[in-house]
């Protein structure tokens, strides 16, 4: 057995398997790649799927990264895809505009026990949703 077969990514109480990356308009593409490439490489080195991830937007429509590259997501966040971890991919510079529906959806994910994280200005969006209090 290789040492990679013993790997089992864990959160506090369960394996981390399904990751959603919620892309907002003007998200930072390099931060997105810095998250997804290590996951891909971990799967490749292990010779099996340790992590799975899906790109999401709230509506399922494509969004543009801060460098102008348009990205078509794999799904819509509002479709109820079960997640273990949600990473909110925001843009740099603290400039963002968030639909109140997105804030409500983020709050619902937190109440379901989904682990939340953020890249770039995504942390400001989590704060607006009241999810960084305390």
mmCIF file of C-alpha atoms in Angstrom:
data_model
loop_
_atom_site.group_PDB
_atom_site.id
_atom_site.type_symbol
_atom_site.label_atom_id
_atom_site.label_comp_id
_atom_site.label_asym_id
_atom_site.label_seq_id
_atom_site.Cartn_x
_atom_site.Cartn_y
_atom_site.Cartn_z
ATOM 1 C CA UNK A 1 0.000 0.000 0.000
ATOM 2 C CA UNK A 2 1.387 3.417 -0.928
ATOM 3 C CA UNK A 3 1.413 6.216 1.620
ATOM 4 C CA UNK A 4 -1.122 8.039 -0.539
ATOM 5 C CA UNK A 5 -3.705 5.304 0.002
ATOM 6 C CA UNK A 6 -3.705 6.146 3.682
ATOM 7 C CA UNK A 7 -4.638 9.769 3.033
ATOM 8 C CA UNK A 8 -8.139 10.673 4.080
ATOM 9 C CA UNK A 9 -8.749 14.409 4.019
ATOM 10 C CA UNK A 10 -10.758 15.219 7.120
ATOM 11 C CA UNK A 11 -12.750 18.021 8.580
ATOM 12 C CA UNK A 12 -13.446 17.861 12.293
ATOM 13 C CA UNK A 13 -15.881 14.963 12.037
ATOM 14 C CA UNK A 14 -16.085 13.620 8.499
ATOM 15 C CA UNK A 15 -14.075 13.138 5.314
ATOM 16 C CA UNK A 16 -13.956 16.141 3.004
ATOM 17 C CA UNK A 17 -15.150 14.928 -0.373
ATOM 18 C CA UNK A 18 -17.317 17.437 -2.232
ATOM 19 C CA UNK A 19 -16.076 20.982 -2.728
ATOM 20 C CA UNK A 20 -18.035 23.773 -4.361
ATOM 21 C CA UNK A 21 -16.250 26.837 -5.677
ATOM 22 C CA UNK A 22 -18.754 29.685 -5.950
ATOM 23 C CA UNK A 23 -17.489 32.121 -8.563
ATOM 24 C CA UNK A 24 -18.664 35.718 -8.330
ATOM 25 C CA UNK A 25 -18.234 38.337 -11.037
ATOM 26 C CA UNK A 26 -14.584 39.528 -11.270
ATOM 27 C CA UNK A 27 -13.289 36.589 -9.214
ATOM 28 C CA UNK A 28 -9.514 36.167 -9.050
ATOM 29 C CA UNK A 29 -8.486 33.415 -11.461
ATOM 30 C CA UNK A 30 -5.026 32.887 -9.951
ATOM 31 C CA UNK A 31 -6.520 32.313 -6.476
ATOM 32 C CA UNK A 32 -9.007 29.861 -8.022
ATOM 33 C CA UNK A 33 -6.159 27.962 -9.714
ATOM 34 C CA UNK A 34 -4.139 27.982 -6.484
ATOM 35 C CA UNK A 35 -6.953 26.007 -4.857
ATOM 36 C CA UNK A 36 -7.940 23.628 -7.644
ATOM 37 C CA UNK A 37 -4.495 22.601 -8.900
ATOM 38 C CA UNK A 38 -3.304 21.116 -5.570
ATOM 39 C CA UNK A 39 -6.571 19.164 -5.349
ATOM 40 C CA UNK A 40 -6.090 17.840 -8.878
ATOM 41 C CA UNK A 41 -2.480 16.911 -8.152
ATOM 42 C CA UNK A 42 -3.442 15.155 -4.903
ATOM 43 C CA UNK A 43 -5.907 13.004 -6.855
ATOM 44 C CA UNK A 44 -3.318 12.305 -9.543
ATOM 45 C CA UNK A 45 -0.584 11.337 -7.090
ATOM 46 C CA UNK A 46 -2.959 9.165 -5.061
ATOM 47 C CA UNK A 47 -4.209 7.391 -8.169
ATOM 48 C CA UNK A 48 -7.778 7.849 -6.933
ATOM 49 C CA UNK A 49 -10.231 10.592 -6.165
ATOM 50 C CA UNK A 50 -9.513 12.144 -2.806
ATOM 51 C CA UNK A 51 -11.308 15.368 -3.689
ATOM 52 C CA UNK A 52 -14.046 16.319 -6.093
ATOM 53 C CA UNK A 53 -15.022 19.876 -6.836
ATOM 54 C CA UNK A 54 -17.472 21.758 -8.924
ATOM 55 C CA UNK A 55 -17.492 25.322 -10.114
ATOM 56 C CA UNK A 56 -20.734 27.109 -9.328
ATOM 57 C CA UNK A 57 -22.387 30.440 -9.829
ATOM 58 C CA UNK A 58 -25.574 31.375 -8.085
ATOM 59 C CA UNK A 59 -27.598 31.198 -11.310
ATOM 60 C CA UNK A 60 -25.510 28.717 -13.304
ATOM 61 C CA UNK A 61 -24.634 31.403 -15.868
ATOM 62 C CA UNK A 62 -21.042 32.147 -16.805
ATOM 63 C CA UNK A 63 -19.042 34.889 -15.074
ATOM 64 C CA UNK A 64 -15.906 36.803 -15.957
ATOM 65 C CA UNK A 65 -12.755 36.589 -13.926
ATOM 66 C CA UNK A 66 -10.918 39.800 -13.050
ATOM 67 C CA UNK A 67 -8.651 39.264 -16.070
ATOM 68 C CA UNK A 68 -11.643 39.126 -18.437
ATOM 69 C CA UNK A 69 -11.670 35.352 -19.014
ATOM 70 C CA UNK A 70 -15.238 34.078 -19.027
ATOM 71 C CA UNK A 71 -15.847 30.864 -17.119
ATOM 72 C CA UNK A 72 -18.871 28.625 -17.511
ATOM 73 C CA UNK A 73 -19.646 26.906 -14.210
ATOM 74 C CA UNK A 74 -20.472 23.243 -13.781
ATOM 75 C CA UNK A 75 -23.720 24.062 -12.017
ATOM 76 C CA UNK A 76 -25.963 26.513 -10.243
ATOM 77 C CA UNK A 77 -25.578 26.954 -6.505
ATOM 78 C CA UNK A 78 -29.337 27.248 -6.160
ATOM 79 C CA UNK A 79 -29.790 23.708 -7.552
ATOM 80 C CA UNK A 80 -29.131 22.230 -4.103
ATOM 81 C CA UNK A 81 -25.889 20.384 -4.840
ATOM 82 C CA UNK A 82 -24.731 18.707 -1.581
ATOM 83 C CA UNK A 83 -21.374 20.073 -0.430
ATOM 84 C CA UNK A 84 -18.928 19.426 2.378
ATOM 85 C CA UNK A 85 -17.013 22.645 1.745
ATOM 86 C CA UNK A 86 -17.914 25.843 -0.094
ATOM 87 C CA UNK A 87 -15.184 28.258 -1.130
ATOM 88 C CA UNK A 88 -16.405 31.660 -2.190
ATOM 89 C CA UNK A 89 -14.128 32.940 -4.956
ATOM 90 C CA UNK A 90 -14.166 36.719 -4.849
ATOM 91 C CA UNK A 91 -12.190 39.392 -6.626
ATOM 92 C CA UNK A 92 -9.333 41.520 -5.426
ATOM 93 C CA UNK A 93 -9.387 45.021 -4.089
ATOM 94 C CA UNK A 94 -12.500 44.623 -1.967
ATOM 95 C CA UNK A 95 -14.748 45.606 -4.865
ATOM 96 C CA UNK A 96 -17.788 43.402 -5.054
ATOM 97 C CA UNK A 97 -21.520 43.547 -5.510
ATOM 98 C CA UNK A 98 -23.604 40.776 -4.006
ATOM 99 C CA UNK A 99 -27.181 39.837 -4.647
ATOM 100 C CA UNK A 100 -29.145 39.496 -1.379
ATOM 101 C CA UNK A 101 -30.229 36.070 -2.648
ATOM 102 C CA UNK A 102 -26.566 35.009 -2.550
ATOM 103 C CA UNK A 103 -26.272 36.143 1.071
ATOM 104 C CA UNK A 104 -29.360 34.130 2.011
ATOM 105 C CA UNK A 105 -28.021 31.075 0.164
ATOM 106 C CA UNK A 106 -24.679 31.329 1.981
ATOM 107 C CA UNK A 107 -26.500 31.562 5.306
ATOM 108 C CA UNK A 108 -28.518 28.457 4.429
ATOM 109 C CA UNK A 109 -25.322 26.548 3.614
ATOM 110 C CA UNK A 110 -23.816 27.529 6.962
ATOM 111 C CA UNK A 111 -26.955 26.406 8.791
ATOM 112 C CA UNK A 112 -26.671 23.005 7.050
ATOM 113 C CA UNK A 113 -23.165 22.557 8.417
ATOM 114 C CA UNK A 114 -21.309 23.191 5.161
ATOM 115 C CA UNK A 115 -17.791 24.396 5.914
ATOM 116 C CA UNK A 116 -17.232 27.843 4.390
ATOM 117 C CA UNK A 117 -14.088 29.551 3.172
ATOM 118 C CA UNK A 118 -13.240 32.462 0.942
ATOM 119 C CA UNK A 119 -10.632 33.710 -1.497
ATOM 120 C CA UNK A 120 -9.839 37.375 -2.052
ATOM 121 C CA UNK A 121 -12.888 39.623 -1.409
ATOM 122 C CA UNK A 122 -14.998 36.535 -0.789
ATOM 123 C CA UNK A 123 -14.325 37.100 2.901
ATOM 124 C CA UNK A 124 -16.121 40.457 2.684
ATOM 125 C CA UNK A 125 -19.139 38.691 1.206
ATOM 126 C CA UNK A 126 -19.137 36.139 4.038
ATOM 127 C CA UNK A 127 -18.944 39.059 6.471
ATOM 128 C CA UNK A 128 -21.908 40.757 4.767
ATOM 129 C CA UNK A 129 -23.850 37.530 5.221
ATOM 130 C CA UNK A 130 -23.067 37.652 8.952
ATOM 131 C CA UNK A 131 -21.042 34.462 8.779
ATOM 132 C CA UNK A 132 -17.829 35.797 10.304
ATOM 133 C CA UNK A 133 -19.413 37.114 13.473
ATOM 134 C CA UNK A 134 -17.712 35.772 16.578
#
